[in-house]
Coordinates of C-alpha atoms in Angstrom, one line a residue:
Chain A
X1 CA -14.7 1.5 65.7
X2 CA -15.2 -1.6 68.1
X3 CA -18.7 -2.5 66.1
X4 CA -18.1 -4.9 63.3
X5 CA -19.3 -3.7 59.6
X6 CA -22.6 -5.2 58.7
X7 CA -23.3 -7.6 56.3
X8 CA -23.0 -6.1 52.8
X9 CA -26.6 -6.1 51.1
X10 CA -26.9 -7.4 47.9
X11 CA -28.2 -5.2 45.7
X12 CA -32.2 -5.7 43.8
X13 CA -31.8 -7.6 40.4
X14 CA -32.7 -5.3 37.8
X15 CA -36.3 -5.3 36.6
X16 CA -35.4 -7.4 33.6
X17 CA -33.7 -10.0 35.4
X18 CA -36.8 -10.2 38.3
X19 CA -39.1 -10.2 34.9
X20 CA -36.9 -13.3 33.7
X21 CA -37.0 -15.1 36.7
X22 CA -40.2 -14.8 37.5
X23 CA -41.6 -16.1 34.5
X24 CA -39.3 -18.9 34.4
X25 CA -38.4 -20.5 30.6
X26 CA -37.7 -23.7 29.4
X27 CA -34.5 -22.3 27.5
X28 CA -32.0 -20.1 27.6
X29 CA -32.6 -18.7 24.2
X30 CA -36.4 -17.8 25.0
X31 CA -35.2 -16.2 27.7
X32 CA -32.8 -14.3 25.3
X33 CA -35.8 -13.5 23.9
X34 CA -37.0 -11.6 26.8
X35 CA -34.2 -9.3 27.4
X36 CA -34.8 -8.4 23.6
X37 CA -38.5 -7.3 24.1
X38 CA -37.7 -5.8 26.5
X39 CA -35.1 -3.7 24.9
X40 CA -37.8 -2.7 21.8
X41 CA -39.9 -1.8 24.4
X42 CA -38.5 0.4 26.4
X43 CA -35.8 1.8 24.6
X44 CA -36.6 1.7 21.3
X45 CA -40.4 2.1 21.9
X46 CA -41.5 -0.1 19.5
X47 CA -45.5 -1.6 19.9
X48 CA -47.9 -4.7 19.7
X49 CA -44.6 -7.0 20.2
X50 CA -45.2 -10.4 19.3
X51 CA -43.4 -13.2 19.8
X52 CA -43.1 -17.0 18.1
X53 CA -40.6 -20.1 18.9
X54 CA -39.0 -22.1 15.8
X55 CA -39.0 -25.3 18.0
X56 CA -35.5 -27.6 18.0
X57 CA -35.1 -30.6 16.7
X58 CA -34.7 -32.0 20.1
X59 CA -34.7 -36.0 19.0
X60 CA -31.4 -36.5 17.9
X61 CA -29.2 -34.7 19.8
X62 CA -26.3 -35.4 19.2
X63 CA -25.7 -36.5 15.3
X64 CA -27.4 -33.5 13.5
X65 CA -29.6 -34.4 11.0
X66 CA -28.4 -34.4 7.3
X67 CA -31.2 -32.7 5.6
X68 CA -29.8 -29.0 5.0
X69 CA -33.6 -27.9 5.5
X70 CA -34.6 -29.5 8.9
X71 CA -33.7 -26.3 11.4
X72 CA -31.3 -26.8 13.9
X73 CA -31.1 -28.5 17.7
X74 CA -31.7 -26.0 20.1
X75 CA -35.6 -24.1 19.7
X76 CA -34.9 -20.1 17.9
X77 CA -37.3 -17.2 19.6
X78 CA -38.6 -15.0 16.8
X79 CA -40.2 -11.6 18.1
X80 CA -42.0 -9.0 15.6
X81 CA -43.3 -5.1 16.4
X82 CA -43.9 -1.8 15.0
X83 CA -41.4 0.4 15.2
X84 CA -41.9 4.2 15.6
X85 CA -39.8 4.8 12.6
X86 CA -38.9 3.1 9.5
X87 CA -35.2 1.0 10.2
X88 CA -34.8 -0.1 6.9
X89 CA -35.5 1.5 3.4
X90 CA -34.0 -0.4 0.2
X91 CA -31.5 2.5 -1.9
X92 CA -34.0 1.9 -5.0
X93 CA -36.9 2.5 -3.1
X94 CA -35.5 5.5 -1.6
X95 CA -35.1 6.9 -4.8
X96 CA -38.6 6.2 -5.7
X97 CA -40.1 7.8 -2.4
X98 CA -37.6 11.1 -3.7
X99 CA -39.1 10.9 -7.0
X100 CA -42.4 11.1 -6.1
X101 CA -42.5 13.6 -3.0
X102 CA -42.9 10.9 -0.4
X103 CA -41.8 11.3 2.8
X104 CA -41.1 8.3 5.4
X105 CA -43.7 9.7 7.6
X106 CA -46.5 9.4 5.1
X107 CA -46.1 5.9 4.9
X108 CA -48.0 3.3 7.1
X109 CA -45.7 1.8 9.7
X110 CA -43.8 -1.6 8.7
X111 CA -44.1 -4.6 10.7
X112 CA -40.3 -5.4 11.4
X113 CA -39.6 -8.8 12.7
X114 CA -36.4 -9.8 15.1
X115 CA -34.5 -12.8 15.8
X116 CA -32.8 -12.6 19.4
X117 CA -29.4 -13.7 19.9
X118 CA -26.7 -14.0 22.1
X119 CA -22.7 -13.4 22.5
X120 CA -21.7 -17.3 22.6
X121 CA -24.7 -18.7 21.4
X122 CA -24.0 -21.5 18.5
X123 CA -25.7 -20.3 15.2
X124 CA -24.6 -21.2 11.8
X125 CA -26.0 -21.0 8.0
X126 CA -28.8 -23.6 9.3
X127 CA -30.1 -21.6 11.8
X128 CA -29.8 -18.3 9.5
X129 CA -32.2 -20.4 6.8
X130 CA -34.6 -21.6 9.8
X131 CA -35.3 -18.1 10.2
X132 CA -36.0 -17.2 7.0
X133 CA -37.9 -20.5 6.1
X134 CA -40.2 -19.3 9.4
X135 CA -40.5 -15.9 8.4
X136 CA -43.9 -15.8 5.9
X137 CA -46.1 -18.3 8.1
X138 CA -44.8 -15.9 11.0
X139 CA -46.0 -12.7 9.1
X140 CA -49.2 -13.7 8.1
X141 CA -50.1 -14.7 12.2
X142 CA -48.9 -11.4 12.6
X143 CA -51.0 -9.8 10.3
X144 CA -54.0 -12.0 11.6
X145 CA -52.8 -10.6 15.1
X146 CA -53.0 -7.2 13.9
X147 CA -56.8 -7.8 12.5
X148 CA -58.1 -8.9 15.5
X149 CA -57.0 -6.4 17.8
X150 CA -57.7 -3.4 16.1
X151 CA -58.6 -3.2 12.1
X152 CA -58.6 1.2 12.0
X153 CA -55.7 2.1 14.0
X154 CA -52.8 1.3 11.4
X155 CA -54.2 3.7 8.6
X156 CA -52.7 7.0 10.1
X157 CA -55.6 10.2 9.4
X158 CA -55.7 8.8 5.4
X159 CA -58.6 11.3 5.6
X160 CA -56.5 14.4 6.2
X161 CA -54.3 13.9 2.9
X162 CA -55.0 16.2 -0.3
X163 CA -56.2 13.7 -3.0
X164 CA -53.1 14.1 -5.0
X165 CA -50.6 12.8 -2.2
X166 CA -52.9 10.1 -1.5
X167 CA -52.9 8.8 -5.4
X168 CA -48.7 9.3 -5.2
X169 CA -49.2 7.0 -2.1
X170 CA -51.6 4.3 -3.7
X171 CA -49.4 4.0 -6.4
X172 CA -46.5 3.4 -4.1
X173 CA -47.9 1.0 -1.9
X174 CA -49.3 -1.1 -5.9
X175 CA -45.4 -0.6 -6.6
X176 CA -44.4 -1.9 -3.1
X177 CA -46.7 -5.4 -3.8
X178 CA -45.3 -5.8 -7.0
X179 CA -41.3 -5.5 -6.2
X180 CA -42.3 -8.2 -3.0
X181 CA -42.4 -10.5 -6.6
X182 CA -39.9 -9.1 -8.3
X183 CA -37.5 -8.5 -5.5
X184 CA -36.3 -5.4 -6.7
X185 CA -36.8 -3.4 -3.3
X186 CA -34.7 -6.6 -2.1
X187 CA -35.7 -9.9 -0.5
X188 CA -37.5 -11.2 2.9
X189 CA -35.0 -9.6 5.6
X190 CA -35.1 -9.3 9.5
X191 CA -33.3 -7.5 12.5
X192 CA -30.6 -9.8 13.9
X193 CA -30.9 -8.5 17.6
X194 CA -27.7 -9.5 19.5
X195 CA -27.5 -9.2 23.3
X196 CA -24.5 -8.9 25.5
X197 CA -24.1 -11.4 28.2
X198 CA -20.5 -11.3 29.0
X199 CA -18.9 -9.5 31.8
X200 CA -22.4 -9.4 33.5
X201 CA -24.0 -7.8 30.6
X202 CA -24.6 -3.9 30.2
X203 CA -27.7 -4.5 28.2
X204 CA -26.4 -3.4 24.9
X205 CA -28.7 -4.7 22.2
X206 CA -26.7 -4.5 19.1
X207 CA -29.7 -4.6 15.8
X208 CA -28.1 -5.7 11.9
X209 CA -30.4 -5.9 9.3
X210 CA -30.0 -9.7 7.5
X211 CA -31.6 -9.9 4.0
X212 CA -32.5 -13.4 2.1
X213 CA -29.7 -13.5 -0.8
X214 CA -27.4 -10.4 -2.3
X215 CA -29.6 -7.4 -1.4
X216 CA -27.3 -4.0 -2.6
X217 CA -26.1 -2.3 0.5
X218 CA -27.4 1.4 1.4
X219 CA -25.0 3.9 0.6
X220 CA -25.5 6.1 3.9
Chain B
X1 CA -10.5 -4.5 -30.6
X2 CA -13.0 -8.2 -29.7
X3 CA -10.0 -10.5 -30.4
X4 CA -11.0 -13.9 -29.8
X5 CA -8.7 -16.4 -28.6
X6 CA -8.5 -20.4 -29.8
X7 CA -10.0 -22.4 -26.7
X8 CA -9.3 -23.5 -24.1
X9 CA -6.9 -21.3 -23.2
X10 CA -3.8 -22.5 -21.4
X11 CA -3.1 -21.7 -18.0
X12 CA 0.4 -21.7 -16.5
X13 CA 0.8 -23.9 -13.6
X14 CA 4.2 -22.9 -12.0
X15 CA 5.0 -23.8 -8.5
X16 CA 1.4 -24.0 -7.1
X17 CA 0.8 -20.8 -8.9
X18 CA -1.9 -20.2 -12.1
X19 CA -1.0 -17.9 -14.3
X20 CA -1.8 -16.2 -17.9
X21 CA 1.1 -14.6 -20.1
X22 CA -1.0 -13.2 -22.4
X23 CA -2.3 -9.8 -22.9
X24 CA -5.1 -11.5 -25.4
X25 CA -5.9 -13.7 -22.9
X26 CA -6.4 -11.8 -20.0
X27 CA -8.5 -9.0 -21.6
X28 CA -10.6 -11.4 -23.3
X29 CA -11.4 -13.4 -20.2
X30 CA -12.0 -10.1 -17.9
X31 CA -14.3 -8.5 -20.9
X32 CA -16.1 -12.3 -21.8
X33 CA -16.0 -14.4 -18.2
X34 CA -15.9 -11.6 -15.5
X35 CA -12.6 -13.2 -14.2
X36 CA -10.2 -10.5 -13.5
X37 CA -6.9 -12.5 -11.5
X38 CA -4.1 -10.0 -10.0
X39 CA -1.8 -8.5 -12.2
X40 CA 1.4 -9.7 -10.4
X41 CA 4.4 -8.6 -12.8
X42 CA 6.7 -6.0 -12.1
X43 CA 9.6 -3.9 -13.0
X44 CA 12.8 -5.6 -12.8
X45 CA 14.5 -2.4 -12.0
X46 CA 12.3 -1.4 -9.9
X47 CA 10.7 -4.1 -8.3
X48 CA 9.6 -2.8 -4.7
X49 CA 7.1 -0.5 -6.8
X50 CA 3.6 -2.0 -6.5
X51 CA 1.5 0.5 -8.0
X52 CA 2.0 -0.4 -11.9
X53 CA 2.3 -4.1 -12.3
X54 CA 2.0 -5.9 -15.1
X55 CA 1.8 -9.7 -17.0
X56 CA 1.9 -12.1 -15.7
X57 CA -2.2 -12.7 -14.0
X58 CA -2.1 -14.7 -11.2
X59 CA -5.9 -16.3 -11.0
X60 CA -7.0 -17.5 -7.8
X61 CA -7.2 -21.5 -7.3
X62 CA -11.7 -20.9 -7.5
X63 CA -11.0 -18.3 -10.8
X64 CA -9.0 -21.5 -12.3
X65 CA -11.4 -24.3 -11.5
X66 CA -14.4 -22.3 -12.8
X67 CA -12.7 -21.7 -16.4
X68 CA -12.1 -25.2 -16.4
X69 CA -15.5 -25.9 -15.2
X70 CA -16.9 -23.7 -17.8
X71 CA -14.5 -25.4 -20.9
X72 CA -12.8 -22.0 -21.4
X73 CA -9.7 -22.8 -20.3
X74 CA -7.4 -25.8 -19.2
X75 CA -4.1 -26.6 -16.9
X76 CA -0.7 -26.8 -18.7
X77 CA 2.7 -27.8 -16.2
X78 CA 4.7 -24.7 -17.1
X79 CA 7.8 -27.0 -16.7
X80 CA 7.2 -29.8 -19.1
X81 CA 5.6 -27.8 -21.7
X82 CA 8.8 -26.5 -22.2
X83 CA 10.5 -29.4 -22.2
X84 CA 10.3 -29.4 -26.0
X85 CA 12.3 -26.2 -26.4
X86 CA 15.3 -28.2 -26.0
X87 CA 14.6 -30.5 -29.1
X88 CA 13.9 -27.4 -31.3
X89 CA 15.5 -28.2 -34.5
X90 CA 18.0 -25.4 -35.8
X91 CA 15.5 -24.5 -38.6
X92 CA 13.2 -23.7 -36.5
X93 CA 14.8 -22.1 -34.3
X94 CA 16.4 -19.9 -37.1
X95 CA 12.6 -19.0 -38.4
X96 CA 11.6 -18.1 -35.2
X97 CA 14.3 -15.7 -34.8
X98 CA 13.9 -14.1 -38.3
X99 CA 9.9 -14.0 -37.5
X100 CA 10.5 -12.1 -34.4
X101 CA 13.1 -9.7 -36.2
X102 CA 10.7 -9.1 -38.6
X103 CA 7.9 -8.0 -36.4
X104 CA 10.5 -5.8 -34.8
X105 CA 10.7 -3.9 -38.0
X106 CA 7.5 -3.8 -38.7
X107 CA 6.2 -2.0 -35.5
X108 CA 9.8 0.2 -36.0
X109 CA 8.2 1.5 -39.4
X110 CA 4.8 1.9 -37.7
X111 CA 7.0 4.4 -35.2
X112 CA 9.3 6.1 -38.0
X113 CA 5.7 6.9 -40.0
X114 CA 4.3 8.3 -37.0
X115 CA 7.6 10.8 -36.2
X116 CA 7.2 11.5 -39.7
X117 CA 3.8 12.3 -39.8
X118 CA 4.3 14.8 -36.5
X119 CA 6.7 16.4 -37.8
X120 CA 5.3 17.3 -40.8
X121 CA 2.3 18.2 -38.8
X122 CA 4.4 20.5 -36.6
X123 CA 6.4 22.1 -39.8
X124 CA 2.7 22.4 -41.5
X125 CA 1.6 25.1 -38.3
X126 CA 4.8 26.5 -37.8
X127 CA 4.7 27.9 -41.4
X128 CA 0.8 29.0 -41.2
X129 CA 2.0 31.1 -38.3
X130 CA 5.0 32.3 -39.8
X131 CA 2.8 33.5 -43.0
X132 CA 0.2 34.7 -40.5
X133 CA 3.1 36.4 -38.6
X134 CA 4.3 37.9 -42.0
X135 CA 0.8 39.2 -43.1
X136 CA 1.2 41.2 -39.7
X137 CA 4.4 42.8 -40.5
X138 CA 3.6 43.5 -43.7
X139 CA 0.2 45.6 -42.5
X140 CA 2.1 47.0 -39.4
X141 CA 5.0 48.0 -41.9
X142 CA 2.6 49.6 -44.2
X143 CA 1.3 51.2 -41.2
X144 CA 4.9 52.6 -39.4
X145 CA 6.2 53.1 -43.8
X146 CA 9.8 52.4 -42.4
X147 CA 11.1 49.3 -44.7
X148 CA 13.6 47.8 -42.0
X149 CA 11.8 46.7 -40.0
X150 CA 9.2 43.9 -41.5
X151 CA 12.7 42.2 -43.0
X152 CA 13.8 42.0 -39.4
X153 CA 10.4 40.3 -38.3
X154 CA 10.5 37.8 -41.1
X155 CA 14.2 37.0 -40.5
X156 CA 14.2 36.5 -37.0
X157 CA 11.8 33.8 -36.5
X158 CA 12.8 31.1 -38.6
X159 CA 16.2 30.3 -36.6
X160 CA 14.1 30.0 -33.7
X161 CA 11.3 27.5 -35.0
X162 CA 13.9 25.9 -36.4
X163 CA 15.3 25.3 -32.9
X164 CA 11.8 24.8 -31.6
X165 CA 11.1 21.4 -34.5
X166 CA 14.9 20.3 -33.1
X167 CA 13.3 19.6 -29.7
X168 CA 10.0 18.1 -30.5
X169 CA 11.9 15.4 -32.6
X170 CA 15.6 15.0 -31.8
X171 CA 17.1 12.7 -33.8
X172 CA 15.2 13.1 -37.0
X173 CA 16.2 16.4 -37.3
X174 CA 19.4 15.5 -37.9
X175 CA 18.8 14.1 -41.5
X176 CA 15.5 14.3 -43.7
X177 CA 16.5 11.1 -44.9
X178 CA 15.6 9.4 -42.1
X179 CA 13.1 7.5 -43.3
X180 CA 16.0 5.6 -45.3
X181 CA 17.6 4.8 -42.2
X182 CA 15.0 3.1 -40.7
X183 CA 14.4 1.1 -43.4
X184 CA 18.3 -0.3 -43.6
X185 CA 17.8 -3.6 -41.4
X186 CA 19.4 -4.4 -38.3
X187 CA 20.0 -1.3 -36.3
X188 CA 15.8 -0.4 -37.0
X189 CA 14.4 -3.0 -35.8
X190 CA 12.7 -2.8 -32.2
X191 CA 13.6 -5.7 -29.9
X192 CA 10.2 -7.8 -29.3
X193 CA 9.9 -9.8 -26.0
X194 CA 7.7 -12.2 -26.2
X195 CA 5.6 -13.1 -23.0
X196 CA 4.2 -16.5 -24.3
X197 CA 6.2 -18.8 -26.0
X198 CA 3.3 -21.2 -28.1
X199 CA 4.9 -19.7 -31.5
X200 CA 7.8 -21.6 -31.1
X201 CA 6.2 -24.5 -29.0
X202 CA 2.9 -26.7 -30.5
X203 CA -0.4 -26.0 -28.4
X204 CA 0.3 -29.0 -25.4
X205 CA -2.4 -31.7 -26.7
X206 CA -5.3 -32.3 -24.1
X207 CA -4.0 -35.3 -23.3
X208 CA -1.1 -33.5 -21.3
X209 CA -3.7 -30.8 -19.4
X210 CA -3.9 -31.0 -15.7
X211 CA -6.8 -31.7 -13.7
X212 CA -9.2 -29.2 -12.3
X213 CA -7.7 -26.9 -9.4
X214 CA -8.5 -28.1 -6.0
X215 CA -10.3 -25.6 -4.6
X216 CA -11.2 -23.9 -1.0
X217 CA -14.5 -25.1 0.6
X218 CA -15.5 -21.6 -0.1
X219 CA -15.7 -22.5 -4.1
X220 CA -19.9 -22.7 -3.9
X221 CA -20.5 -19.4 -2.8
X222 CA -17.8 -18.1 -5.1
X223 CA -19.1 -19.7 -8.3
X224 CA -22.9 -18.9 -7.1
X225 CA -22.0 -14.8 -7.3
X226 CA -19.7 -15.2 -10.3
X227 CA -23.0 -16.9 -11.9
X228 CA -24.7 -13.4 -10.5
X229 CA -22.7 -11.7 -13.1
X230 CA -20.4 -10.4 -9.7
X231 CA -16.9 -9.7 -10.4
X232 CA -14.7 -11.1 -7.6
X233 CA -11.5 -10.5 -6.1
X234 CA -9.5 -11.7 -3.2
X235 CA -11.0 -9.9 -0.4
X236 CA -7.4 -10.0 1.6
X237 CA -7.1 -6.3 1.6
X238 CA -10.6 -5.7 3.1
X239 CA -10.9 -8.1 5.8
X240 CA -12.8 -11.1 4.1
X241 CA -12.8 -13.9 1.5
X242 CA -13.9 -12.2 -1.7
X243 CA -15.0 -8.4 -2.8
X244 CA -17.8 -8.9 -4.8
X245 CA -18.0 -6.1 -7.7
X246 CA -21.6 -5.7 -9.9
X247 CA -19.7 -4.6 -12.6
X248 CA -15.9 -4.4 -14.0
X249 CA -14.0 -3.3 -10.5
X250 CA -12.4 -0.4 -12.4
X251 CA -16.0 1.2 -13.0
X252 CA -17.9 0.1 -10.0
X253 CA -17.0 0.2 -5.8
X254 CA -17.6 -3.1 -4.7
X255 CA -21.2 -4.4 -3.2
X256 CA -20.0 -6.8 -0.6
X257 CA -17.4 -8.2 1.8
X258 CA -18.0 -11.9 1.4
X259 CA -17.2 -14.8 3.7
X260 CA -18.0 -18.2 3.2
X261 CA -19.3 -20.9 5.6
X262 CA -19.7 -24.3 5.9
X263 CA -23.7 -25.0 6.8
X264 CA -23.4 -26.9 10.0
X265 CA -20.1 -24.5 10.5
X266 CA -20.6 -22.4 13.6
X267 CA -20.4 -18.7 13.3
X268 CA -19.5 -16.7 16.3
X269 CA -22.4 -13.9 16.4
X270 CA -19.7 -11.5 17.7
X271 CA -18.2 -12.5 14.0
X272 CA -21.2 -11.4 12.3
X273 CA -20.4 -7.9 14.4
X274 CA -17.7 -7.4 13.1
X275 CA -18.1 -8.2 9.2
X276 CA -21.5 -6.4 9.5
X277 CA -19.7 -2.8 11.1
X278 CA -16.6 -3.3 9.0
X279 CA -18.9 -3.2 5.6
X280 CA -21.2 -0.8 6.9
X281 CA -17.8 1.8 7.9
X282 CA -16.9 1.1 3.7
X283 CA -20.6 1.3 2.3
X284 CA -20.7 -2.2 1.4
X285 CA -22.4 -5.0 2.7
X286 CA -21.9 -7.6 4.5
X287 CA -22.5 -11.3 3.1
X288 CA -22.5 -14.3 4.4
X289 CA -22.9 -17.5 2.4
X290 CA -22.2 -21.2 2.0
X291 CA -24.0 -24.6 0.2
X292 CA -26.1 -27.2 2.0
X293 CA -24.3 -29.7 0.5
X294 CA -21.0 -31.0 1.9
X295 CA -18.4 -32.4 -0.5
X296 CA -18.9 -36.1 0.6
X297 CA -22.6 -35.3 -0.1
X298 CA -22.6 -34.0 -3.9
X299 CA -21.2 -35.4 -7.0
X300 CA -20.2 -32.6 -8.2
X301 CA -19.1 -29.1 -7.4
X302 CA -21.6 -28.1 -9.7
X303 CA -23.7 -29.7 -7.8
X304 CA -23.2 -27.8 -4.8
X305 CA -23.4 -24.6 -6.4
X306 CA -26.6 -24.6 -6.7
X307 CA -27.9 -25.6 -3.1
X308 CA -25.8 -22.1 -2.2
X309 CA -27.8 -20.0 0.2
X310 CA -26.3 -16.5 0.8
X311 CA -27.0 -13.5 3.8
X312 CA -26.1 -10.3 3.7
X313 CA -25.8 -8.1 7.0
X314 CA -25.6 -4.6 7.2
X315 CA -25.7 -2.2 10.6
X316 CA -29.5 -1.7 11.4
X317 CA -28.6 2.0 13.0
X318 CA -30.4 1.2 15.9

């Protein structure tokens, strides 16, 4: 044993982390944001991710601003994709689907949108009502993201449905505009994605559903 | 039974506590305001038991300010209100007694009417079924011809109903007169305790009503569900501030944990982890809440209710 133990190697960073440094970004949270995607991505196999940045109010840095509406210091990622199934279906529209014979996967996937977080991060009521105050000008550049890259691929085979299904559905989706009005199939909501950076991290990606206002809970 | 109290209503302030004594009260305000306090009265005998409690309601400091608020009720110091007791002239005194006395007669000749009306009930089936029992006899007697034996059969079973009204109404068996009894004064009457004490005591003027309960910064979000038509309750028990209820908490489970924040207050995400698993373990959700207005900011809690913005969480299952 008269040779002397070589250098421990260092082990590769993980693809993520490479991914993260490579692209270099201006703020933690953004890059937050990445470890997210990446998460839908890959684990959860969600598709046409898009992403959008509520930017901080970086001016005054230190005396936060008193207007209760004017979002908060530091800039909030916002990421949006298709999952491969639903995640969330209000208890009263759940009833309705029953009612009427429709099953989840009749229905045209939902555009789900995410707001990436992290353990330790500061977030508060302010940042909570950012979000939502973001959300419809954020949904309708997704939607206009979704035209231009393919207008046919959403509607899945309409043509292969008997005609009495696809009335049941068309009358679901008329009901489905209307209760966005009346809020009876609950408010605006998003995923609340919330990453685990301590103790190096194990990637765990913890997802809560956050609705705008008292939304009835699901009784699963 | 809609019995409507005079308003406002007093509430007892004692020792940092607020508190209703009466049962008229109480109802009307959980069946008219949604306010349902704790029930925090129990047996003297047995007081470790907390499973039946009784008067007094113990209302939170929020469920206080918001009858005030709303007119319904007001704040009366337990302690000098009853400072008048002391200067009770003897002929009042004396009327109030006699008053009370004769309440406690009145509900025991409600009582002796009801034992009276039972037993005659009782005696009225007991002597259907002995007539039945007799038409039996008489047909199995005419059936066996031997003359014995239906006089046994009738004889026999009057001892034992007898024996059978002596347990379903003890002392009234004793004398059929007992009507008479109850109606000779002093040993009839039930004892009545009173829980308030306003018959004796004048209504305390306005001038002498407290000021409006401070309350806890989390009074916004509390007043914005109440307005929601939520019941709530102290959310102690469950991990949070309030349980909110859509409907009277002994018909409906609750809908949501609540926790109130202030809206520059910061909330540690591993916080929102927590409340949002904890609801989702009980079927409830999750909901977070507070007003954009601080208190040096608004003239008025009122004020601040309505800038209230509210969240609710619940596990994505993801």
């Amino acid at each position: 044993m008269a040779n002397t133990q070589e250098a421990t190697k260092r082990p590769n960073a993980s693809a993520i982390t490479e991914h993260i440094a490579e692209k270099g970004y201006d703020s933690p949270h953004l890059a937050t944001s990445a470890q997210v995607q990446h998460n839908l991505e890959h684990q959860h196999l969600w598709t046409s991710i898009i992403g959008d940045v509520i930017p901080g109010q970086a001016g005054n840095s230190n005396t936060l601003s008193k207007d209760p509406r004017q979002p908060p210091r530091e800039p909030i990622p916002l990421l949006s994709g298709y999952p491969p199934h639903r995640v969330y279906t209000h208890p009263d529209e759940q009833l309705y689907m029953l009612e009427n014979g429709i099953r989840e996967d009749d229905l045209k996937p939902e555009r789900m949108f995410v707001v990436p977080t992290t353990q330790g991060q500061p977030w508060s009521l302010r940042h909570m009502a950012a979000v939502f105050d973001r959300l419809p000008e954020f949904k309708q550049k997704a939607e206009e993201h979704d035209r231009s890259v393919d207008a046919t691929s959403m509607q899945p085979g309409a043509e292969s449905l008997d005609p009495e299904k696809a009335e049941k559905l068309a009358q679901y989706y008329d009901k489905k505009e209307k209760t966005r009005v009346t809020k009876e199939w609950g408010t605006q909501r998003c995923l609340l994605a919330m990453a685990d950076k301590g103790m190096g991290g194990d990637g765990t990606v913890a997802y809560y559903v956050v609705h705008e206002g008292d939304v009835k809970p699901r009784q699963n | 039974m809609d019995f409507q109290p005079d308003l406002p209503i007093p509430i007892s302030y004692v020792s940092g506590r607020y508190l209703l004594f009466s049962i008229d009260a109480v109802t009307y305000l959980r069946r008219e305001h949604h306010i349902c306090g704790v029930l925090i009265g129990t047996l003297p005998q047995i007081p470790q038991q907390n499973v039946f409690l009784g008067l007094p309601l113990e209302l939170m400091p929020e469920e206080a300010r918001l009858l005030v608020d709303k007119g319904v009720a007001c704040i009366v110091d337990e302690a000098k209100a009853h400072d008048g007791m002391n200067t009770l002239l003897e002929e009042d005194r004396r009327r109030y007694l006699r008053d009370l006395e004769s309440q406690g007669l009145h509900v025991s000749r409600i009582q002796s009417d009801r034992k009276e009306r039972n037993r005659e009930q009782t005696l009225k089936k007991l002597e259907e079924k002995k007539a039945n029992a007799k038409a039996k006899a008489t047909a199995s007697a005419a059936a066996a011809q031997t003359p014995t034996v239906p006089e046994e059969a009738t004889s026999t079973p009057s001892p034992k109903n007898a024996a059978i009204v002596d347990l379903f109404n003890a002392e009234d068996r004793s004398s059929s007169p007992s009507t008479a009894l109850a109606s000779t004064p002093p040993q009839g009457a039930v004892a009545i305790t009173p829980a308030t004490s306003y018959p004796p005591l004048s209504t305390p003027p306005p001038s002498s009503h407290l000021s409006a309960p401070a309350v806890p910064p989390s009074y916004p979000l509390f007043a914005h569900l109440h307005s929601k038509g939520y019941f709530l309750s102290p959310g102690l028990r469950f991990g949070c501030q309030y349980m909110a209820y859509p409907g009277d908490p002994l018909r409906f489970h609750s809908h949501f944990l609540v926790v109130s924040y202030d809206w520059d207050q910061n909330i540690d995400i591993m916080d929102l982890v927590v409340g949002g698993r904890l609801g989702t373990g009980v079927k409830k959700g999750f909901l977070i809440g507070g007003a954009q207005k601080g208190i040096d900011e608004a003239n008025s809690e009122a004020d601040r209710v309505d800038t209230v913005r509210a969240f609710s969480l619940e596990w994505a299952g993801m």
